[in-house]
CSV table of C-alpha atoms and ligand atoms in Angstrom, one decimal:
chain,number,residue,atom,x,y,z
A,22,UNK,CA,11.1,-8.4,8.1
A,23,UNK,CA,10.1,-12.3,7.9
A,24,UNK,CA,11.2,-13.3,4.7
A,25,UNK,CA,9.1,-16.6,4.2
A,26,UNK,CA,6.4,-17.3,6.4
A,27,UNK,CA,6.2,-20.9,7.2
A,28,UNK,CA,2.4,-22.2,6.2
A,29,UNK,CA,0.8,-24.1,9.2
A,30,UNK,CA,1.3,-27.5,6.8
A,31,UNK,CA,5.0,-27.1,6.5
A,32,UNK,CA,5.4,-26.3,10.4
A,33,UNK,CA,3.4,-29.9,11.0
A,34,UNK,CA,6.3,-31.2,8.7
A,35,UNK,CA,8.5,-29.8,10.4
A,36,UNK,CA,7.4,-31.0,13.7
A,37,UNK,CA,7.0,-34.5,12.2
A,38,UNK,CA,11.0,-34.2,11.1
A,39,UNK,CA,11.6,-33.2,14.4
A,40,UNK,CA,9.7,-36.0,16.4
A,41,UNK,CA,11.1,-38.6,14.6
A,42,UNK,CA,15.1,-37.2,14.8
A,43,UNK,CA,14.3,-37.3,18.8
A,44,UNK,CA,12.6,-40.5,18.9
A,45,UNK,CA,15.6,-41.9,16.6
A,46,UNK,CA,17.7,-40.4,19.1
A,47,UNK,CA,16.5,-41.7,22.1
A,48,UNK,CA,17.3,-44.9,20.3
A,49,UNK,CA,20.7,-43.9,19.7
A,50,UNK,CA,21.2,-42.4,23.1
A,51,UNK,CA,22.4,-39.3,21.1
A,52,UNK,CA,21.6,-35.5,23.4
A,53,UNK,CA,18.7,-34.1,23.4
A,54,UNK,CA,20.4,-30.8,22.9
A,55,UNK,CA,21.0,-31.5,19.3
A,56,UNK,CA,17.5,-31.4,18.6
A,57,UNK,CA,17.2,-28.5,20.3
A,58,UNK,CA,20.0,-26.9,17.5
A,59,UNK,CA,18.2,-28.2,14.9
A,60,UNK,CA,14.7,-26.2,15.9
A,61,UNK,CA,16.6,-23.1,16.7
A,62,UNK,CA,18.2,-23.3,13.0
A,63,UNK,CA,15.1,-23.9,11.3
A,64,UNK,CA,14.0,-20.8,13.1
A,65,UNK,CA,16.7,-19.1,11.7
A,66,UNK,CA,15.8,-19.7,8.5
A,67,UNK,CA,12.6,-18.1,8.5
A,68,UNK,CA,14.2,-14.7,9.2
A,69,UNK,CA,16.3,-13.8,5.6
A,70,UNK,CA,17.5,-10.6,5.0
A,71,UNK,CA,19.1,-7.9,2.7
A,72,UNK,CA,22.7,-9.6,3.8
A,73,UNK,CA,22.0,-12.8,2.5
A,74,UNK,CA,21.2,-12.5,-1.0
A,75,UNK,CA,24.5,-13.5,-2.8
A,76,UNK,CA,26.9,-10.6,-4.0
A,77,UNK,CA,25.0,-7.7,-1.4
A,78,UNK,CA,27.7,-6.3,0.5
A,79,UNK,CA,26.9,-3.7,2.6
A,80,UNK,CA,27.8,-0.7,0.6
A,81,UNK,CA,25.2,-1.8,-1.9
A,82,UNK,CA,23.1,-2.5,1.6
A,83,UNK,CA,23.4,1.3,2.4
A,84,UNK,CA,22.5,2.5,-1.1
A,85,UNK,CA,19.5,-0.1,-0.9
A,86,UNK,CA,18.4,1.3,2.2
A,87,UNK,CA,18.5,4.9,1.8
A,88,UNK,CA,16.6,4.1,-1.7
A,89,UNK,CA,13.6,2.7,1.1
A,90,UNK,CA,14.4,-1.4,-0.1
A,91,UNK,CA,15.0,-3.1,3.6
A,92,UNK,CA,14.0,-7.0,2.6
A,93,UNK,CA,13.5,-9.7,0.1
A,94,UNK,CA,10.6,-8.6,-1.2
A,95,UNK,CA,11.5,-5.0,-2.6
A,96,UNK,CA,14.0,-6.8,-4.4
A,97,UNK,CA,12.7,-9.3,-5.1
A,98,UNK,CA,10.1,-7.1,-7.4
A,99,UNK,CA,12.6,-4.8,-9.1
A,100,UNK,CA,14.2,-5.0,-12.5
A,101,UNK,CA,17.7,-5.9,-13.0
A,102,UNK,CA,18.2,-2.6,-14.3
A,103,UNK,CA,16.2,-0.7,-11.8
A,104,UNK,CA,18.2,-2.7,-9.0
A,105,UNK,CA,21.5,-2.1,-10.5
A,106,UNK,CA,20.6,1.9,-10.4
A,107,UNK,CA,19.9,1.8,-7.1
A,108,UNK,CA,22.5,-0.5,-5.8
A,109,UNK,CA,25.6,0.1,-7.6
A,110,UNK,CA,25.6,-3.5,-8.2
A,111,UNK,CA,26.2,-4.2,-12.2
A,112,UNK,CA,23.4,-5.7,-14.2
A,113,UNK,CA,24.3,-9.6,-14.2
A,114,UNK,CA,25.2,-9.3,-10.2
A,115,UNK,CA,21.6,-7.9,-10.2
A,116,UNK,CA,20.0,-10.3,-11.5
A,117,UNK,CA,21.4,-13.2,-9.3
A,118,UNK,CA,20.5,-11.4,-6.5
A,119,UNK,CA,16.8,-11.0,-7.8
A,120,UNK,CA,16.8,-14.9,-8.7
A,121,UNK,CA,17.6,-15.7,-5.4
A,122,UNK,CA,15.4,-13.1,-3.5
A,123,UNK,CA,12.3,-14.6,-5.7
A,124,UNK,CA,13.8,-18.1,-4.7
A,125,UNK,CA,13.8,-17.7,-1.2
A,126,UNK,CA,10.7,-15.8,-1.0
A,127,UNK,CA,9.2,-18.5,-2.9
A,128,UNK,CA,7.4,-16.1,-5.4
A,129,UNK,CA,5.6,-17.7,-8.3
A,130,UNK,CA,2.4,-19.8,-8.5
A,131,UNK,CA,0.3,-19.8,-5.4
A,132,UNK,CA,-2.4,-22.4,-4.4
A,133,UNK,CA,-6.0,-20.8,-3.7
A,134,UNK,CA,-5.3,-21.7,0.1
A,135,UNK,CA,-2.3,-19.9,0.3
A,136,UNK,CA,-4.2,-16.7,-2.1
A,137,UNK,CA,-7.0,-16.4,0.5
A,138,UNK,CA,-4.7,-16.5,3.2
A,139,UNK,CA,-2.8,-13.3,2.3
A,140,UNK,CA,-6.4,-11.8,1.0
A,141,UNK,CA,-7.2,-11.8,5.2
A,142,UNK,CA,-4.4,-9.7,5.9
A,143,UNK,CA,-6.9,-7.2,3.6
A,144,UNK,CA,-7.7,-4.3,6.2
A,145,UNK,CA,-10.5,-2.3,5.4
A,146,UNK,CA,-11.1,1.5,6.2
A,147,UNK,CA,-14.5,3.1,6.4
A,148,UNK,CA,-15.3,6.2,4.4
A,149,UNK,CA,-17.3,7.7,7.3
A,150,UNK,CA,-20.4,6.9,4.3
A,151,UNK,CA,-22.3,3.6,4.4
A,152,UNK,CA,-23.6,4.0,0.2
A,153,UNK,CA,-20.0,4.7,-0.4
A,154,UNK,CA,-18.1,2.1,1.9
A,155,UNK,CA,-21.1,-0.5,0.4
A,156,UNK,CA,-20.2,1.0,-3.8
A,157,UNK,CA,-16.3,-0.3,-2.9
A,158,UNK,CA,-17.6,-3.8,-1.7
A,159,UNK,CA,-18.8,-3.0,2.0
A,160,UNK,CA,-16.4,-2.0,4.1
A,161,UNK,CA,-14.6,1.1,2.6
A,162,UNK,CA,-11.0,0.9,0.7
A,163,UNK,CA,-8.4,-1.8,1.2
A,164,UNK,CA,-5.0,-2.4,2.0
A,165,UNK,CA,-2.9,-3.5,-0.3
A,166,UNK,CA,-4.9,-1.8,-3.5
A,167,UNK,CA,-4.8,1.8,-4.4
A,168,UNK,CA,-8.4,3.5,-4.5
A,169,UNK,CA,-8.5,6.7,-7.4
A,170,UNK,CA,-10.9,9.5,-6.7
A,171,UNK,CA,-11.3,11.4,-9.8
A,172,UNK,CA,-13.4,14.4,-10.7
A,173,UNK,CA,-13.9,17.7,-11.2
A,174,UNK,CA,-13.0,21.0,-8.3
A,175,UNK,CA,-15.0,21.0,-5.5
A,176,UNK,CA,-16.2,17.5,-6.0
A,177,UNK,CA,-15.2,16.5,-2.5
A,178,UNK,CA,-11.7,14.5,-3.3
A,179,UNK,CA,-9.8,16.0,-0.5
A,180,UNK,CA,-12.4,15.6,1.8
A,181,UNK,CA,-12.8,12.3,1.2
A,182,UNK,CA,-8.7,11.8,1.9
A,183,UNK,CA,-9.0,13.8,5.2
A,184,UNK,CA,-12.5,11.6,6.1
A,185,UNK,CA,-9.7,8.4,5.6
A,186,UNK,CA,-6.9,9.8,7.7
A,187,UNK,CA,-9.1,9.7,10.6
A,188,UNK,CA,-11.2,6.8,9.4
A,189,UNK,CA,-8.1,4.8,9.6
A,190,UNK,CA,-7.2,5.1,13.2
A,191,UNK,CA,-10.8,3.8,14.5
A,192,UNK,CA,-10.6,0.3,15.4
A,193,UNK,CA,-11.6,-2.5,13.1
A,194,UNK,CA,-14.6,-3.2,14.7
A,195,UNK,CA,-15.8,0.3,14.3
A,196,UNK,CA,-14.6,0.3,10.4
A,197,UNK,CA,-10.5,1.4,10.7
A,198,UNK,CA,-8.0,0.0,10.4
A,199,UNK,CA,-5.8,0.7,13.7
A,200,UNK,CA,-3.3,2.2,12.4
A,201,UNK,CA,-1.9,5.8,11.1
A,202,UNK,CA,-2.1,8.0,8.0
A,203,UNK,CA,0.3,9.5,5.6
A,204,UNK,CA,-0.7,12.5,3.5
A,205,UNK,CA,1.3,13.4,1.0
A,206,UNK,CA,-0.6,17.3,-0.3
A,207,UNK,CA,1.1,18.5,-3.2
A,208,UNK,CA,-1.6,21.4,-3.7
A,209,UNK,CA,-1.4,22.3,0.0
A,210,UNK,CA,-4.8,22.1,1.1
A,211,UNK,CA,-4.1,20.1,4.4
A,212,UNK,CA,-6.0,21.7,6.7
A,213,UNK,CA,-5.7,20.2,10.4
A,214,UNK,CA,-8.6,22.5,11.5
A,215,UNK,CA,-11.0,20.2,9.4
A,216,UNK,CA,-9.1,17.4,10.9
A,217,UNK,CA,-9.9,18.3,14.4
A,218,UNK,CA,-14.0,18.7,13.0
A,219,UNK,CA,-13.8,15.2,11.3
A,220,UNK,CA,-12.1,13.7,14.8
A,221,UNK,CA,-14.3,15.4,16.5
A,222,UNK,CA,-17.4,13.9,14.4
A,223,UNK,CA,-16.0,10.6,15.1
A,224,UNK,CA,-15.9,11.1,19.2
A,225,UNK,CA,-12.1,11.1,19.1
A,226,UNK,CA,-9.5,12.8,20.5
A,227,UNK,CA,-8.5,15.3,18.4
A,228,UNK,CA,-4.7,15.9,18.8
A,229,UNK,CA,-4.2,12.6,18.9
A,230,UNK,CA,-5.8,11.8,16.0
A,231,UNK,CA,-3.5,14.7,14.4
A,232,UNK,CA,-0.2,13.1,16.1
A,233,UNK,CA,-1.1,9.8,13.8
A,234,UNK,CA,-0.9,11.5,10.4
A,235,UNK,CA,2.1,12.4,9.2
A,236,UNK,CA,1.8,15.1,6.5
A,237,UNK,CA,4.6,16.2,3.8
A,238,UNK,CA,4.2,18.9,1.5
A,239,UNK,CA,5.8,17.4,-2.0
A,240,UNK,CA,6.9,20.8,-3.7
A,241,UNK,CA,7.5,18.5,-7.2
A,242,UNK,CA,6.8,15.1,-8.7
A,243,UNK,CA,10.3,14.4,-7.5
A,244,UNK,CA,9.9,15.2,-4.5
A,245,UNK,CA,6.8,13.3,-4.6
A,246,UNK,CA,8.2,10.0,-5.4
A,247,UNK,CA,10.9,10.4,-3.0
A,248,UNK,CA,8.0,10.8,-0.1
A,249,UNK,CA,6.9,7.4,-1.0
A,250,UNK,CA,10.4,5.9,0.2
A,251,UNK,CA,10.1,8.0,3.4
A,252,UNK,CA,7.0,5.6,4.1
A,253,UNK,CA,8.8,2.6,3.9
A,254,UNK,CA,11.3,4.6,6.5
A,255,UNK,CA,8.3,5.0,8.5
A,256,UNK,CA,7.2,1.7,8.6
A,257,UNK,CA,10.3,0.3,9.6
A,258,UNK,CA,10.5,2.4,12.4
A,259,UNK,CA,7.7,0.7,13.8
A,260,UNK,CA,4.8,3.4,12.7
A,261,UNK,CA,1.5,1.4,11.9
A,262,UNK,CA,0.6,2.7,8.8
A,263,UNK,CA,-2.2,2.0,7.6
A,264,UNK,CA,-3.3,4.6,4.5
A,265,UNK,CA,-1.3,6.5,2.1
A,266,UNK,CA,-3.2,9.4,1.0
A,267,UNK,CA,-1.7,11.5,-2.4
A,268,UNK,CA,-3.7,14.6,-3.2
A,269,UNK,CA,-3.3,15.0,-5.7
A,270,UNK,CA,-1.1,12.7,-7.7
A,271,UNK,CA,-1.2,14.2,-10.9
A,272,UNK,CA,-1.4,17.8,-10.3
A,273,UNK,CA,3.1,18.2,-10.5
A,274,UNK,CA,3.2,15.9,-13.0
A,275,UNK,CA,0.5,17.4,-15.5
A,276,UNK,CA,2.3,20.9,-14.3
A,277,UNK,CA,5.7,20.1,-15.4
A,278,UNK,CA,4.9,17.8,-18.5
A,279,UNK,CA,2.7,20.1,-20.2
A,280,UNK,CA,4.1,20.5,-23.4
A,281,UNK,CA,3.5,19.0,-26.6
A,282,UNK,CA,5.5,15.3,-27.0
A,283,UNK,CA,6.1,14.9,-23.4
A,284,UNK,CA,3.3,12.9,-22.4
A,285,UNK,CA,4.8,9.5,-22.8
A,286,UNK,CA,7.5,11.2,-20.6
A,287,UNK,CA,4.9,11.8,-18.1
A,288,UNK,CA,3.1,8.8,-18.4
A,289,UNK,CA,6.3,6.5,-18.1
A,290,UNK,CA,7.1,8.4,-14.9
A,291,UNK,CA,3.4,8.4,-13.5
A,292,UNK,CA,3.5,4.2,-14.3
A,293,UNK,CA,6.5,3.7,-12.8
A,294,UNK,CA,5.3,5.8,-9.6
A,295,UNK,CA,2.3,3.9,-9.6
A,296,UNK,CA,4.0,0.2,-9.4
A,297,UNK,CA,6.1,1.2,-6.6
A,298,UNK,CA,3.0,2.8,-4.5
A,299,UNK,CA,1.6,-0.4,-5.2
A,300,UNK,CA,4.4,-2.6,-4.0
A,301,UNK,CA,4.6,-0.4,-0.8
A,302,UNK,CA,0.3,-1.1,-0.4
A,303,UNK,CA,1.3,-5.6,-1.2
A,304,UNK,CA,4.4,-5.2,1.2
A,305,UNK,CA,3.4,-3.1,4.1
A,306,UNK,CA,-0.4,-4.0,4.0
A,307,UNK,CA,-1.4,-0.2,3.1
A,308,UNK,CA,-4.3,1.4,1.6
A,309,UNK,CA,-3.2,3.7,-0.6
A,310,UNK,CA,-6.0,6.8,-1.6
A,311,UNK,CA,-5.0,9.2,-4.4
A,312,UNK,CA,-6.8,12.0,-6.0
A,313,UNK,CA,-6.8,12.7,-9.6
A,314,UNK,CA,-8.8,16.4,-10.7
A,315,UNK,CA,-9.9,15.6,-13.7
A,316,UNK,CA,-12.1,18.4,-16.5
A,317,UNK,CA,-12.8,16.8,-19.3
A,318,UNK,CA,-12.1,13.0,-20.3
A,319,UNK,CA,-11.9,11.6,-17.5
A,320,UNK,CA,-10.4,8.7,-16.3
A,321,UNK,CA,-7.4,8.0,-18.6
A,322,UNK,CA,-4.9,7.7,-16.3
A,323,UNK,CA,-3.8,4.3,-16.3
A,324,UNK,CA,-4.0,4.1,-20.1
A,325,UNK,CA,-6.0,1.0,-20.9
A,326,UNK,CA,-8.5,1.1,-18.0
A,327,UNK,CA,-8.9,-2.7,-17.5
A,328,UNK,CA,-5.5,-3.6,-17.2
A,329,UNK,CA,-5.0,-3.1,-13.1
A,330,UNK,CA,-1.4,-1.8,-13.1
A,331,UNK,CA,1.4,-3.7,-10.7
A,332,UNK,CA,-1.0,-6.7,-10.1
A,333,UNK,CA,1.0,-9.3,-12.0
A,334,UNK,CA,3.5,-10.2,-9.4
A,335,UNK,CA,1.2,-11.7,-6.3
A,336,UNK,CA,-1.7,-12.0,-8.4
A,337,UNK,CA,-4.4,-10.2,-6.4
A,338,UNK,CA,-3.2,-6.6,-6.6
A,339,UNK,CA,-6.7,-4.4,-7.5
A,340,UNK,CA,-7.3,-0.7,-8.3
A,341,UNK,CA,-10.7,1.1,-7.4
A,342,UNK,CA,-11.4,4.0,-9.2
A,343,UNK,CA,-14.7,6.1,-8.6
A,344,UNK,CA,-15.6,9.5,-10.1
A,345,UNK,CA,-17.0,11.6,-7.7
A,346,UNK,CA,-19.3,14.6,-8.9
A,347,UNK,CA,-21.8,17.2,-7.3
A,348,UNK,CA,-25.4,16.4,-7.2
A,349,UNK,CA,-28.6,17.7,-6.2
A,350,UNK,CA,-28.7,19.7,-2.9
A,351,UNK,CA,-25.7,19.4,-1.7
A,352,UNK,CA,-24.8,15.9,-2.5
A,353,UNK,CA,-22.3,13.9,-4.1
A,354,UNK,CA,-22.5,11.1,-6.5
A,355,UNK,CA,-20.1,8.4,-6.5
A,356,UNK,CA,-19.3,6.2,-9.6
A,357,UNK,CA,-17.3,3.3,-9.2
A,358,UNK,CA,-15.9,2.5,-12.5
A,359,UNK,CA,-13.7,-0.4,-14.0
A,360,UNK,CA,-13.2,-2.7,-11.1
A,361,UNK,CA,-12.0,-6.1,-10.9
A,362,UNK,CA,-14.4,-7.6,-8.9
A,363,UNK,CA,-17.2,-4.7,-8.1
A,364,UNK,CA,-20.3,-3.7,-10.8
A,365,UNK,CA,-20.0,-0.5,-12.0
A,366,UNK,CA,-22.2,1.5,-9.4
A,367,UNK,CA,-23.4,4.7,-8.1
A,368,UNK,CA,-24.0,6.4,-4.9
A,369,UNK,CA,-25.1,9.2,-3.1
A,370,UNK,CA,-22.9,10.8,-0.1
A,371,UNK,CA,-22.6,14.0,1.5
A,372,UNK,CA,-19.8,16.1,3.1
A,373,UNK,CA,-20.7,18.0,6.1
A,374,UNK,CA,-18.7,19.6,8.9
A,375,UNK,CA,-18.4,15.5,10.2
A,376,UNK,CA,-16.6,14.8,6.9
A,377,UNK,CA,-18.1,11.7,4.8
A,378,UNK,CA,-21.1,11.0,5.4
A,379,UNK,CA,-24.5,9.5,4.8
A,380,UNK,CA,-27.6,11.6,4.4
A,381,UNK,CA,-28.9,12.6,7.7
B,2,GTP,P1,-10.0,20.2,-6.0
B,2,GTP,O1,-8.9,19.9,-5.0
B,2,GTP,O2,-10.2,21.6,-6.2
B,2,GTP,O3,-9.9,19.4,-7.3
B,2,GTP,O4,-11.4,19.7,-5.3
B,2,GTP,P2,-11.8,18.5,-4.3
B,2,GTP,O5,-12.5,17.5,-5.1
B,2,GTP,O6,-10.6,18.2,-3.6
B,2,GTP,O7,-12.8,19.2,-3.4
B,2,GTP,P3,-12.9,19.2,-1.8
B,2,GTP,O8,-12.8,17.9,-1.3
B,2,GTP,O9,-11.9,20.2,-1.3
B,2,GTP,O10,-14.4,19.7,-1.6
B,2,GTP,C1,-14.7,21.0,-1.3
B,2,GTP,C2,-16.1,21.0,-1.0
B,2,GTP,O11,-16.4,20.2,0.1
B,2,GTP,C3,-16.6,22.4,-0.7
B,2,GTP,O12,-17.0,23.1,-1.8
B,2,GTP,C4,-17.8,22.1,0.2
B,2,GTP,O13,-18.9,21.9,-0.6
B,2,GTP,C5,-17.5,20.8,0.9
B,2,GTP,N1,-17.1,21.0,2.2
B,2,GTP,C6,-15.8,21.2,2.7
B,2,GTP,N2,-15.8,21.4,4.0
B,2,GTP,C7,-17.1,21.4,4.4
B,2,GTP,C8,-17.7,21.6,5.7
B,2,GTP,O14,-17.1,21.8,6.7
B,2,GTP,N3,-19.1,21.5,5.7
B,2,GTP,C9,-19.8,21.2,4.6
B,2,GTP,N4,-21.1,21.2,4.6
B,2,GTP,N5,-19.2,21.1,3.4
B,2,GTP,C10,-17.9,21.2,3.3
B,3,MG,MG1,-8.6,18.8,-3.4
């Protein structure tokens, strides 16, 4: 993966540099092959990997790898401490290595040009609802945030996940994202059948639309948080992915820390799951959609609900969260709550045999 990408100002520097080495050669009577050399290096440069950070060899390489880090930027996000227990590298050698990882990947400050410019790589995926896709801002959920649908059973989470997974393959112009799906069911309530429907809904193929989402069963939250490095796997195989769908995330972790005094245990795990899904959703450009079944209380899952978790690294990382209930003949209310940017509104959608839908 490209480790810096060069902005269009410092390529016209670049080819300023360049013109005047070959007009100062021509002078000289030096080669023109040397200023060939030079361009090929500078393109060089642009490509830094894993290998070059100082003190990686490539046993920790391996480790990093099979632990779903492949380039600057999953290190360059990591703790000392978290990158020394997955790398085998000792704490100080860790931090160097982070040092220069945020060095050459230039993290930091960024200037509003350079902020909108990585807010266009922002792909959008369509709901299969217009109220709902217009509640989260007009064009569905986005890339590079993760989207929370709480509420009660039956409230139409799960449908709205499988409504994505198709939604996702259509092509931008028709409201996907061109790309395929991940489901991650930990209550096992995948059901290809309704995929085939949804597809069907859509005018599209049916198997292929069920050959573009990969779906793994997590049995435990460990298991579940392992999945998540399986996508990076994924994605540097070449697979498109465009959304991450976890239904549900909580359910494993409510079931295993249940008892009493073990809910900052649970909580600490859950935060840390949530910063690395949304590193994966900044580094791959990948919505991520995750259910939450909620009774009572709803909606303390991030703790403080205005702070957006794992958005202080680039700056424009955002969480959605709508609570989705039933209401009146068959339809479903939508309430977007606590967003960044949005106003905290309702909606009306419906679920038929199509999926997500508008009222018909
Ligand atoms: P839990 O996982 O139990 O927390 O619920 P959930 O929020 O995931 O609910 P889910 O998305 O599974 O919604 C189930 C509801 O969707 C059903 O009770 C139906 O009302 C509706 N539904 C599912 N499939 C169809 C369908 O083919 N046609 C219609 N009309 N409604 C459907
Ligand atoms: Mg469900």
């Amino acid at each position: 993966m490209v480790g810096k990408k060069k902005t269009g100002k410092e390529k016209e520097v670049e080819d300023k540099k360049t013109r005047k080495k070959s007009v100062k050669n021509s002078e000289g009577g030096v080669d023109k092959e040397e200023i060939q050399e030079e361009v090929v290096k500078e393109e060089k440069e642009e490509v830094m990997k894993l290998e070059d950070l100082p003190g990686v060899g490539p046993a920790a390489i391996e480790k990093l790898e099979s632990a779903g880090i492949f380039d600057l930027m999953g290190i360059a996000v990591l703790s000392p401490k978290d990158l020394s227990n997955v790398s085998g590298l000792g704490e100080s050698a860790a931090r160097k290595a982070i040092q220069a990882a945020r060095k050459m990947m230039d993290l930091g400050f960024t200037d509003g040009l350079e902020f909108a410019e990585k807010r266009e790589e922002v792909l959008n995926i369509g709901t299969g609802s217009s109220e709902l896709d217009d509640l989260l801002g007009g064009k569905g959920i986005e890339t590079k945030a993760i989207t929370e649908a709480f509420g009660g059973f039956g409230s139409g989470k799960t449908q709205l996940g499988l409504s994505l997974a198709v939604g996702a393959q259509l092509p931008i112009e028709q409201g996907g994202a061109e790309g395929k799906a991940v489901y991650i069911d930990t209550e096992g309530t995948f059901r290809p059948e309704r995929i085939k429907q949804i597809a069907e809904g859509k005018g599209l193929n049916e198997d292929n639309v069920l050959k573009n989402i990969f779906v793994a069963r997590a049995f435990n939250s460990d298991h579940q948080i392992l999945l998540i490095d399986k996508v990076g796997e994924l994605v540097k195989n070449g697979e498109p992915i465009r959304l991450v769908v976890i239904d549900s995330l909580t359910a494993h972790f409510r079931a295993e820390f249940s008892g009493r005094g073990q809910l900052a245990d649970r909580q600490q795990k859950l935060n840390k799951y949530l910063h690395n899904l949304m590193k994966m959703a900044e580094q791959f450009n990948i919505a991520v959609y995750v259910t939450n079944q909620v009774m009572s209380n709803p909606g303390l899952l991030f703790g403080d609900p205005t702070t957006p978790i794992g958005g202080n690294i680039l700056g424009h990382a955002s969480t959605y969260r709508i609570y989705i209930r039933r209401g009146k003949k068959g339809s479903r209310v939508a309430k977007l709550i606590d967003s960044p940017n949005l106003p905290d509104n309702e909606c009306v959608f419906f679920i038929s045999e199509k999926g997500v839908g508008d009222e018909e």
